[in-house]
Amino acid sequence: MSDLPPNQPPKRPHKGHKGQPGDPRRERDALSGRFEPDPEPAPEPEVEALPAPEGPTQIIDTDYEIGQNNIEGRMPFAFDVHNPVFGISAVAVVLFTVVTLLFPTQLEPVFNGLRDSLTSNLDWFFLLAGNVFVLLSLFLIFSPLGSVRLGGPEATPDFSLTGWFAMLFAAGMGIGLMFYGVSEPMSHFNTALGGVTMEDGVRTDWAPLNGAEGDEMAARRLGMAATIFHWGLHPWGIYAVVALALALFAYNKGLPLTLRSVFYPIFGERIWGTPGHIIDVLAVLATLFGLATSLGLGAEQATAGLNFLFGLPADNLTKVILILCITGVATCSVVLGVEKGVKRLSEINMVLAFLLLGFVIIVGPTWAIISGFFGNLGAYARDLIPLSNPFGRTDDNFRSGWTAFYWAWWISWSPFVGMFIARVSRGRTVRQFLIAVLIVPMLISVLWMTALGGTAISLTLDGVSTISDAALELKLFEMLALLPLTAITSFIGIVLVIVFFVTSSDSGSLVIDTISAGGKVNSPVPQRVFWCGIEGIVAIALLLGGGLGALQAMAVSTGLPFTIVLLGACYAIVKGLMAERRELA
């Protein structure tokens, strides 16, 4: 690694990256990777086109050229793929899908056993790693390292705050909030209210911590605290670590926008060889199966909603048709232009989500929701350390069945969400970045869970039993059925699930393609179409080969090795930021 003199012109200047934050041209460039002026249509550039750092930064001097290990061709479709990352990843996914579709009955118990084994035996590892990510993020917010600007000291943001927040929120956990917004608070409330149960000296209940047997108010507070724990600082801390690492080494160090670049401080030039290949293959597989889990959940809920509203059969055939249709829409978005589709769909999502949220707050128990927001934050703060503790607890079912699965799921999603956040966060300081990524979405998640889950709990305490009795994927619609304008709000709920589905699929295909193309962000469109189709096929295979248990099993199994990768990234982040501070001194 060598420093460039502060006044030396940066490598590969890009004249097209101009304008104020939020300008359409600037936003298009940030998402598409095209930073050169293009007054008239031109062929795709041969190399990746991330903007050069602006101002003095410690650019890493390497002989590696982006795309030097790629295989290019035009028959039968244009392709530009990294050798061997694309080949290994594609073959592994295709073989897995074929085997799962051929032997669905035999594999279902295998998937369930794999999930239970990993979450019960390694729950302490997932919890411990999650704590590391949160503590690092909080440390950097208050540290002098937080003043480092992503993209160089003279860089300015590509997106307005509104557009930025919309994409952060939609990319992070949209489908999950729809699926679990009512069901999870209700589940934790009911198990906490039931208290601790023992059989043969073994605790068999699913209550968080020690439960709150018979105490409705205490059970409500504990249930909401446990829910917020799963959707608060920890998941966003995981996303923040990946996004910060990618943005730092791409925009400040001049390396390709791919996971292997983060490990240059550890492996040096070896990241362009076998260690880097392993990291990128793990990133592709983790992202793909994390996305498949979310798409499967979305299909489950959308199908349940269509059955609830229109009487369509809630069977596997309907789910498969739904996944195929939505994957087709996502593919069209990829073909027509991901940079436009992702941003516009994200903004549509934000508007619809806040309309639904505002409706529930206004027509539901308004005062209970408003006061509950602050009360739930207090309960979360009170129980955060006990819930984060990986050792010496007795609530094994909750810790392994809920928390460990969630942490593995978030980690498997982290390459996708992290790279997408990195792509839209250039120009922010590390402190601004972390506050936005860590705190703002957490507060929105708390409000969402308080409004939807809190309303469901209030209705249950008033004597309504239909929400508690409903299946997980139906609890949202059963709650909306007890409020005015049921048909309209339920339809909005279905649309939200579907649009979240589309944005996850098309932006996910972009991220996977970037990794499997060796860091190129402007690779041929057919490659993105390939990955978009593969995401839908994997989700179908897992649904048919074991349902929700299979989806969860693959998220956990790919999340485990990637957790080790992320712990290494924490060291690389600190080392990289310290070098940036020295450059500015």
XYZ file of C-alpha atoms in Angstrom:
585
model
C 0.000 0.000 0.000
C 1.376 3.447 -0.858
C 0.178 6.992 -0.381
C -0.373 9.425 -3.218
C 0.693 13.024 -2.547
C -2.341 15.101 -1.554
C -2.117 17.283 -4.659
C -1.573 14.476 -7.171
C -4.535 14.117 -9.558
C -6.685 11.094 -8.701
C -6.703 8.020 -10.923
C -9.122 7.947 -13.836
C -10.857 11.334 -13.372
C -14.555 11.302 -14.166
C -15.881 14.595 -15.437
C -19.532 13.675 -15.437
C -20.008 13.468 -11.667
C -21.296 17.015 -11.194
C -24.348 18.784 -9.889
C -26.029 19.159 -6.534
C -27.296 16.315 -4.310
C -30.551 15.018 -5.730
C -29.933 16.109 -9.342
C -31.416 13.445 -11.673
C -28.165 13.022 -13.622
C -26.141 12.650 -10.438
C -28.553 10.102 -8.962
C -28.599 8.091 -12.200
C -24.820 7.974 -12.278
C -24.573 6.852 -8.638
C -26.863 3.883 -9.255
C -25.725 2.918 -12.729
C -21.971 3.394 -12.368
C -21.737 5.650 -15.439
C -19.890 8.851 -14.543
C -18.684 10.045 -17.950
C -20.749 12.470 -20.025
C -22.768 10.746 -22.702
C -24.342 13.373 -24.972
C -25.107 10.612 -27.440
C -25.630 6.877 -26.891
C -22.362 4.976 -26.606
C -21.381 1.380 -25.953
C -20.972 0.274 -22.359
C -17.478 1.199 -21.085
C -15.039 -1.653 -20.887
C -14.088 -1.059 -17.265
C -15.970 -0.298 -14.105
C -16.575 3.407 -13.695
C -16.764 4.305 -10.015
C -15.901 7.957 -9.398
C -12.370 8.713 -8.287
C -11.824 10.069 -4.741
C -12.195 13.836 -4.446
C -9.465 15.389 -2.323
C -6.562 13.776 -0.455
C -7.175 10.106 0.333
C -4.929 7.091 0.807
C -5.504 5.338 -2.516
C -4.267 1.752 -2.557
C -1.714 1.241 -5.303
C -2.285 -2.170 -6.859
C -1.410 -3.736 -10.185
C -4.828 -5.368 -10.394
C -7.042 -4.098 -13.191
C -10.802 -4.439 -12.825
C -11.986 -7.207 -15.105
C -8.546 -8.708 -15.754
C -9.777 -12.173 -14.717
C -13.100 -11.804 -16.515
C -14.337 -13.863 -19.423
C -16.151 -11.828 -22.070
C -18.248 -12.844 -25.021
C -21.285 -12.016 -27.114
C -22.753 -15.428 -28.033
C -25.596 -16.149 -27.565
C -25.850 -13.127 -25.209
C -23.350 -10.532 -24.110
C -21.550 -11.543 -20.922
C -18.629 -10.291 -18.844
C -18.124 -12.562 -15.817
C -15.389 -13.083 -13.276
C -13.458 -16.333 -13.463
C -13.960 -18.346 -11.248
C -16.498 -16.517 -9.002
C -19.368 -16.534 -11.495
C -18.829 -20.156 -12.539
C -18.569 -21.597 -9.027
C -21.539 -19.577 -7.747
C -23.792 -20.319 -10.715
C -23.013 -24.054 -10.784
C -23.519 -24.398 -7.007
C -26.883 -22.620 -7.130
C -28.144 -24.506 -10.186
C -27.147 -27.915 -8.745
C -28.764 -27.054 -5.422
C -31.984 -25.985 -7.148
C -32.180 -29.106 -9.301
C -31.598 -31.453 -6.355
C -34.147 -29.605 -4.220
C -36.814 -29.800 -6.919
C -36.126 -33.512 -7.601
C -36.215 -34.640 -3.960
C -38.526 -32.240 -2.059
C -39.952 -34.803 0.364
C -36.598 -36.265 1.335
C -34.974 -32.858 1.837
C -37.604 -31.239 4.052
C -36.434 -32.957 7.289
C -32.833 -32.278 6.276
C -33.499 -28.541 5.969
C -35.363 -28.395 9.276
C -32.651 -30.365 11.058
C -29.927 -28.124 9.619
C -31.690 -24.968 10.776
C -32.341 -26.292 14.280
C -28.806 -27.615 14.662
C -27.098 -24.381 13.627
C -29.312 -22.046 15.624
C -29.272 -24.138 18.801
C -25.554 -24.963 18.834
C -24.147 -21.685 17.532
C -26.657 -19.159 18.838
C -23.976 -17.732 21.166
C -21.723 -17.043 18.168
C -24.406 -15.186 16.209
C -25.357 -13.086 19.256
C -21.740 -12.288 20.091
C -20.989 -11.251 16.508
C -24.088 -9.039 16.407
C -22.907 -7.241 19.533
C -19.503 -6.600 17.936
C -21.112 -4.953 14.895
C -23.289 -2.657 17.014
C -20.470 -1.654 19.360
C -18.161 -0.871 16.439
C -20.832 1.292 14.783
C -21.525 3.234 17.992
C -17.797 3.673 18.620
C -17.262 5.151 15.154
C -20.139 7.626 15.579
C -18.453 9.177 18.630
C -14.879 8.625 17.455
C -12.774 11.175 15.494
C -12.802 8.562 12.726
C -16.433 9.540 12.171
C -15.311 12.734 10.422
C -13.880 10.822 7.434
C -15.967 11.491 4.324
C -16.840 8.630 1.969
C -15.496 9.531 -1.442
C -12.848 11.936 -0.171
C -12.906 15.167 1.847
C -14.269 17.159 -1.110
C -17.005 14.703 -2.132
C -20.660 15.756 -1.980
C -23.722 13.503 -1.616
C -25.315 12.018 -4.716
C -28.857 11.903 -3.323
C -31.155 14.205 -1.400
C -31.984 13.149 2.149
C -35.517 12.108 1.149
C -34.366 9.893 -1.716
C -31.547 8.480 0.404
C -33.793 7.537 3.338
C -36.363 6.000 1.000
C -33.799 3.653 -0.528
C -32.202 2.822 2.842
C -35.541 1.784 4.279
C -36.886 -0.097 1.250
C -33.650 -2.021 0.708
C -33.195 -3.040 4.316
C -36.186 -5.023 5.497
C -39.412 -4.088 3.759
C -40.875 -7.568 3.243
C -39.875 -8.584 6.766
C -41.678 -5.643 8.348
C -44.825 -6.533 6.434
C -44.626 -10.213 7.391
C -43.651 -9.793 11.044
C -45.123 -6.338 11.855
C -48.179 -7.855 13.525
C -47.213 -11.487 13.979
C -43.996 -11.060 15.960
C -45.240 -8.655 18.677
C -48.302 -10.878 19.074
C -46.184 -14.035 19.334
C -43.835 -12.585 21.963
C -46.749 -11.077 23.899
C -48.597 -14.403 24.034
C -45.536 -16.441 25.020
C -44.456 -13.894 27.624
C -47.965 -13.851 29.104
C -47.929 -17.655 29.294
C -44.752 -17.594 31.367
C -42.143 -20.281 31.878
C -43.042 -23.955 31.391
C -40.806 -26.894 32.253
C -40.857 -30.553 31.228
C -38.369 -33.013 32.729
C -36.233 -30.119 33.899
C -36.071 -28.548 30.434
C -37.666 -25.231 29.590
C -40.159 -25.718 26.743
C -41.786 -22.292 26.352
C -40.851 -19.655 23.755
C -41.071 -16.633 26.053
C -38.229 -14.078 25.877
C -36.040 -13.891 28.999
C -38.142 -15.016 31.984
C -41.547 -14.121 30.569
C -44.242 -12.201 32.442
C -46.779 -14.814 33.465
C -50.263 -13.418 34.034
C -49.176 -9.764 33.824
C -50.657 -8.295 30.649
C -48.856 -4.941 30.792
C -45.482 -6.502 31.587
C -45.991 -9.082 28.835
C -46.816 -6.285 26.401
C -43.666 -4.352 27.271
C -41.477 -7.455 27.104
C -43.033 -8.594 23.828
C -42.444 -5.210 22.187
C -38.893 -4.967 23.588
C -38.071 -8.400 22.155
C -39.540 -7.422 18.770
C -37.641 -4.127 18.609
C -34.472 -5.987 19.593
C -34.779 -8.030 16.403
C -35.462 -4.979 14.213
C -33.418 -2.278 15.938
C -29.729 -1.568 16.395
C -28.404 -5.059 15.691
C -29.672 -5.683 12.142
C -28.834 -2.166 11.066
C -25.426 -2.497 12.727
C -24.784 -5.543 10.519
C -25.830 -3.637 7.397
C -23.803 -0.592 8.435
C -20.570 -2.578 8.805
C -20.833 -4.081 5.314
C -21.934 -0.845 3.667
C -19.240 1.228 5.366
C -16.513 -1.249 4.467
C -17.550 -1.356 0.816
C -17.933 2.405 0.503
C -14.610 3.121 2.213
C -12.496 0.779 0.099
C -14.265 1.613 -3.172
C -14.702 5.381 -2.900
C -11.660 6.295 -0.786
C -9.156 3.559 -1.639
C -9.902 3.162 -5.351
C -10.624 -0.593 -5.255
C -13.474 -2.458 -7.017
C -16.891 -2.364 -5.363
C -16.801 -5.982 -4.219
C -16.391 -7.752 -0.885
C -12.842 -8.946 -1.505
C -11.620 -5.325 -1.644
C -12.440 -4.865 2.045
C -9.808 -7.435 2.986
C -6.833 -5.731 1.365
C -5.465 -4.681 4.799
C -5.477 -8.357 5.817
C -4.503 -10.273 2.657
C -2.835 -7.599 0.539
C -2.486 -8.559 -3.136
C -3.702 -12.084 -2.325
C -7.296 -10.814 -2.364
C -7.115 -11.068 -6.162
C -6.460 -14.817 -5.789
C -8.039 -17.702 -3.881
C -8.885 -15.827 -0.610
C -10.760 -13.208 -2.606
C -12.550 -15.820 -4.714
C -13.784 -17.567 -1.562
C -15.017 -14.289 -0.030
C -16.924 -13.285 -3.163
C -18.460 -16.736 -3.680
C -19.654 -16.720 -0.062
C -21.078 -13.243 -0.616
C -22.989 -14.363 -3.728
C -24.425 -17.471 -2.043
C -25.301 -15.654 1.194
C -27.027 -12.879 -0.733
C -28.923 -15.241 -2.985
C -30.291 -17.434 -0.197
C -31.010 -14.436 2.035
C -33.026 -12.906 -0.787
C -34.759 -16.224 -1.476
C -35.841 -16.344 2.174
C -37.369 -12.877 1.941
C -39.018 -13.599 -1.395
C -40.480 -16.789 0.028
C -41.884 -14.898 3.014
C -43.324 -12.300 0.667
C -44.966 -14.976 -1.465
C -46.444 -16.625 1.644
C -47.990 -13.361 2.826
C -49.139 -12.067 -0.556
C -50.830 -15.413 -1.265
C -52.509 -15.359 2.146
C -53.708 -11.811 1.491
C -55.103 -12.700 -1.930
C -56.921 -15.650 -0.360
C -58.242 -13.400 2.422
C -59.513 -10.714 0.011
C -60.450 -12.592 -3.150
C -60.652 -16.244 -2.138
C -57.756 -17.377 -4.318
C -56.368 -20.751 -3.180
C -53.416 -20.336 -0.804
C -51.530 -23.347 -2.159
C -48.075 -23.886 -3.608
C -49.297 -23.386 -7.168
C -50.508 -19.879 -6.357
C -47.226 -19.066 -4.615
C -45.194 -20.324 -7.572
C -47.279 -18.316 -10.051
C -46.923 -15.225 -7.854
C -43.149 -15.612 -7.625
C -42.905 -16.082 -11.390
C -45.025 -13.000 -12.108
C -43.149 -10.764 -9.700
C -39.784 -12.060 -10.889
C -40.925 -11.152 -14.394
C -41.735 -7.604 -13.292
C -38.365 -7.353 -11.558
C -36.670 -8.581 -14.727
C -38.412 -5.861 -16.739
C -37.146 -3.306 -14.233
C -33.610 -4.621 -14.728
C -33.902 -4.446 -18.528
C -35.449 -0.965 -18.606
C -32.978 0.513 -16.149
C -32.368 -0.434 -12.559
C -31.255 3.052 -11.607
C -34.706 4.442 -12.387
C -36.752 1.482 -11.252
C -35.153 1.008 -7.844
C -35.365 4.662 -6.843
C -38.905 5.228 -8.080
C -40.261 1.987 -6.662
C -38.537 2.733 -3.342
C -40.238 6.109 -3.162
C -43.602 4.564 -4.059
C -43.031 2.018 -1.292
C -42.248 4.715 1.222
C -45.414 6.656 0.364
C -47.642 3.563 0.549
C -45.994 2.330 3.746
C -46.469 5.666 5.481
C -50.067 5.900 4.247
C -50.792 2.509 5.827
C -48.873 3.453 8.965
C -50.679 6.798 9.276
C -54.054 5.134 8.739
C -53.459 2.610 11.522
C -52.279 5.369 13.882
C -55.327 7.554 13.171
C -58.107 4.956 13.236
C -56.458 2.625 15.754
C -55.752 3.295 19.450
C -53.973 6.581 18.640
C -52.917 7.591 22.129
C -51.789 4.066 22.995
C -49.622 4.033 19.852
C -48.060 7.470 20.510
C -47.357 6.783 24.186
C -46.386 3.226 23.352
C -43.682 4.424 20.957
C -41.772 6.084 23.789
C -42.672 3.363 26.260
C -41.453 0.672 23.880
C -38.175 2.521 23.327
C -37.759 2.588 27.111
C -38.538 -1.128 27.371
C -36.046 -1.823 24.581
C -33.339 0.192 26.345
C -34.061 -1.636 29.601
C -33.951 -5.135 28.119
C -31.295 -4.550 25.432
C -28.370 -5.928 27.457
C -30.234 -9.019 28.789
C -31.541 -9.802 25.292
C -28.051 -9.303 23.796
C -26.367 -11.545 26.349
C -25.171 -14.727 24.589
C -24.360 -16.711 27.763
C -26.059 -18.002 30.893
C -29.668 -17.688 29.714
C -32.495 -20.178 30.001
C -34.781 -18.969 27.173
C -33.241 -21.365 24.659
C -36.219 -21.507 22.279
C -36.453 -17.739 21.965
C -32.707 -17.205 21.725
C -32.055 -19.885 19.107
C -35.411 -20.060 17.315
C -35.890 -16.310 16.979
C -32.725 -14.303 17.623
C -30.083 -16.608 16.128
C -32.204 -17.088 12.983
C -32.712 -13.349 12.631
C -29.024 -12.570 13.014
C -28.099 -15.208 10.414
C -30.809 -13.860 8.096
C -29.611 -10.269 8.443
C -26.020 -11.374 7.858
C -26.981 -13.324 4.740
C -28.760 -10.194 3.478
C -25.856 -7.922 4.377
C -23.841 -8.151 1.112
C -26.959 -7.173 -0.833
C -28.153 -4.404 1.479
C -24.632 -3.261 2.312
C -23.569 -2.879 -1.313
C -26.791 -1.118 -2.218
C -26.418 1.301 0.718
C -22.783 1.897 -0.228
C -23.812 2.724 -3.810
C -26.182 5.479 -2.631
C -24.140 6.900 0.292
C -21.115 8.459 -1.371
C -20.397 11.976 -0.078
C -21.610 11.401 3.512
C -19.257 11.447 6.468
C -18.888 8.205 8.395
C -20.744 9.817 11.304
C -23.643 10.989 9.116
C -23.710 7.633 7.395
C -23.868 5.606 10.615
C -26.440 7.835 12.293
C -28.657 7.567 9.234
C -28.167 3.840 8.665
C -28.250 2.848 12.335
C -30.621 5.239 14.083
C -33.182 6.560 11.578
C -34.376 3.187 10.179
C -34.434 1.791 13.721
C -36.817 4.548 14.855
C -39.047 3.942 11.814
C -39.070 0.210 12.600
C -40.023 0.932 16.233
C -42.905 3.148 15.108
C -44.035 0.509 12.598
C -43.991 -2.315 15.132
C -45.651 -0.140 17.778
C -48.467 0.902 15.456
C -49.242 -2.470 13.864
C -48.179 -4.838 16.616
C -49.364 -2.569 19.420
C -52.792 -2.199 17.784
C -53.079 -5.976 17.447
C -52.176 -6.444 21.122
C -54.699 -3.759 22.181
C -57.454 -5.454 20.187
C -56.532 -8.811 21.732
C -56.652 -7.366 25.243
C -60.122 -6.036 24.387
C -61.275 -9.607 23.833
C -60.622 -10.195 20.115
C -59.149 -13.646 19.465
C -59.000 -13.800 15.650
C -55.532 -12.235 15.398
C -53.947 -14.638 17.891
C -55.611 -17.612 16.240
C -54.508 -16.721 12.692
C -51.441 -18.107 10.930
C -48.322 -15.902 10.867
C -48.848 -14.733 7.297
C -52.513 -13.843 7.978
C -52.165 -11.862 11.217
C -51.704 -8.518 9.406
C -54.904 -8.992 7.405
C -56.867 -10.176 10.440
C -55.812 -7.013 12.278
C -56.750 -4.767 9.332
C -60.136 -6.555 9.139
C -60.983 -5.066 12.532
C -60.360 -1.512 11.317
C -62.375 0.582 8.811
C -61.776 0.320 5.034
C -60.566 -3.263 5.331
C -60.598 -4.027 1.608
C -58.560 -0.929 0.747
C -55.955 -1.308 3.505
C -55.553 -5.030 2.904
C -55.064 -4.394 -0.802
C -52.429 -1.748 0.010
C -50.759 -4.332 2.243
C -50.605 -6.823 -0.638
C -49.269 -4.166 -3.014
C -46.581 -3.220 -0.494
C -45.442 -6.828 -0.178
C -45.316 -7.197 -3.958
C -43.456 -3.929 -4.586
C -40.978 -4.700 -1.798
C -40.584 -8.060 -3.525
C -39.786 -6.365 -6.852
C -37.322 -3.824 -5.425
C -35.508 -6.548 -3.502
C -35.277 -8.773 -6.550
C -34.076 -6.212 -9.099
C -31.608 -4.419 -6.824
C -30.478 -7.801 -5.482
C -29.733 -9.031 -8.992
C -27.655 -5.892 -9.565
C -25.594 -6.522 -6.427
C -25.035 -10.235 -7.092
C -24.059 -9.449 -10.669
C -21.565 -6.809 -9.514
C -19.861 -9.325 -7.223
C -19.844 -12.117 -9.813
C -18.508 -9.713 -12.465
C -15.417 -8.892 -10.424
C -16.631 -5.492 -9.240
C -17.914 -4.154 -12.567
C -21.057 -2.115 -12.053
C -21.925 -1.809 -15.745
C -21.811 -5.425 -16.894
C -24.179 -6.617 -19.662
C -27.884 -6.623 -18.842
C -28.389 -10.360 -19.645
C -26.244 -11.223 -16.609
C -28.570 -9.298 -14.308
C -31.531 -10.991 -15.955
C -29.876 -14.371 -15.268
C -29.449 -13.617 -11.552
C -32.933 -12.133 -11.290
C -34.396 -15.348 -12.686
C -32.207 -17.509 -10.463
C -33.464 -15.680 -7.340
C -37.057 -16.527 -8.206
C -36.230 -20.155 -9.094
C -34.351 -20.688 -5.815
C -37.270 -19.235 -3.834
C -39.644 -21.621 -5.642
C -37.333 -24.595 -5.079
C -37.037 -23.888 -1.364
C -40.793 -23.392 -0.948
C -41.524 -26.681 -2.690
C -38.637 -28.485 -0.987
C -39.477 -27.646 2.601
C -41.472 -24.461 2.882
C -40.550 -21.810 5.427
C -38.204 -24.184 7.260
C -36.109 -24.702 4.116
C -35.924 -20.961 3.482
C -34.763 -20.335 7.037
C -32.261 -23.209 6.915
C -30.467 -21.865 3.856
C -30.377 -18.320 5.246
C -28.752 -19.620 8.447
C -26.310 -21.983 6.738
C -25.000 -19.307 4.358
C -25.061 -16.657 7.077
C -22.738 -18.662 9.332
C -19.521 -18.556 7.250
C -20.244 -14.998 6.211
C -20.363 -13.958 9.873
C -16.659 -14.822 10.077
C -16.055 -12.711 6.960
C -17.800 -9.725 8.559
C -15.788 -9.977 11.767
C -12.651 -9.674 9.638
C -14.199 -6.663 7.897
C -14.495 -4.870 11.256
C -10.707 -4.888 11.616
C -10.285 -3.706 8.020
C -12.683 -0.782 8.566
C -10.807 0.553 11.572
C -7.441 0.204 9.837
C -8.729 1.862 6.675
C -10.305 4.799 8.538
C -7.153 5.365 10.574
C -5.178 5.629 7.327
C -7.673 8.217 6.028
C -7.297 10.293 9.204
C -3.514 10.227 8.842
C -3.839 11.414 5.249
C -5.851 14.437 6.379
C -3.579 15.273 9.326
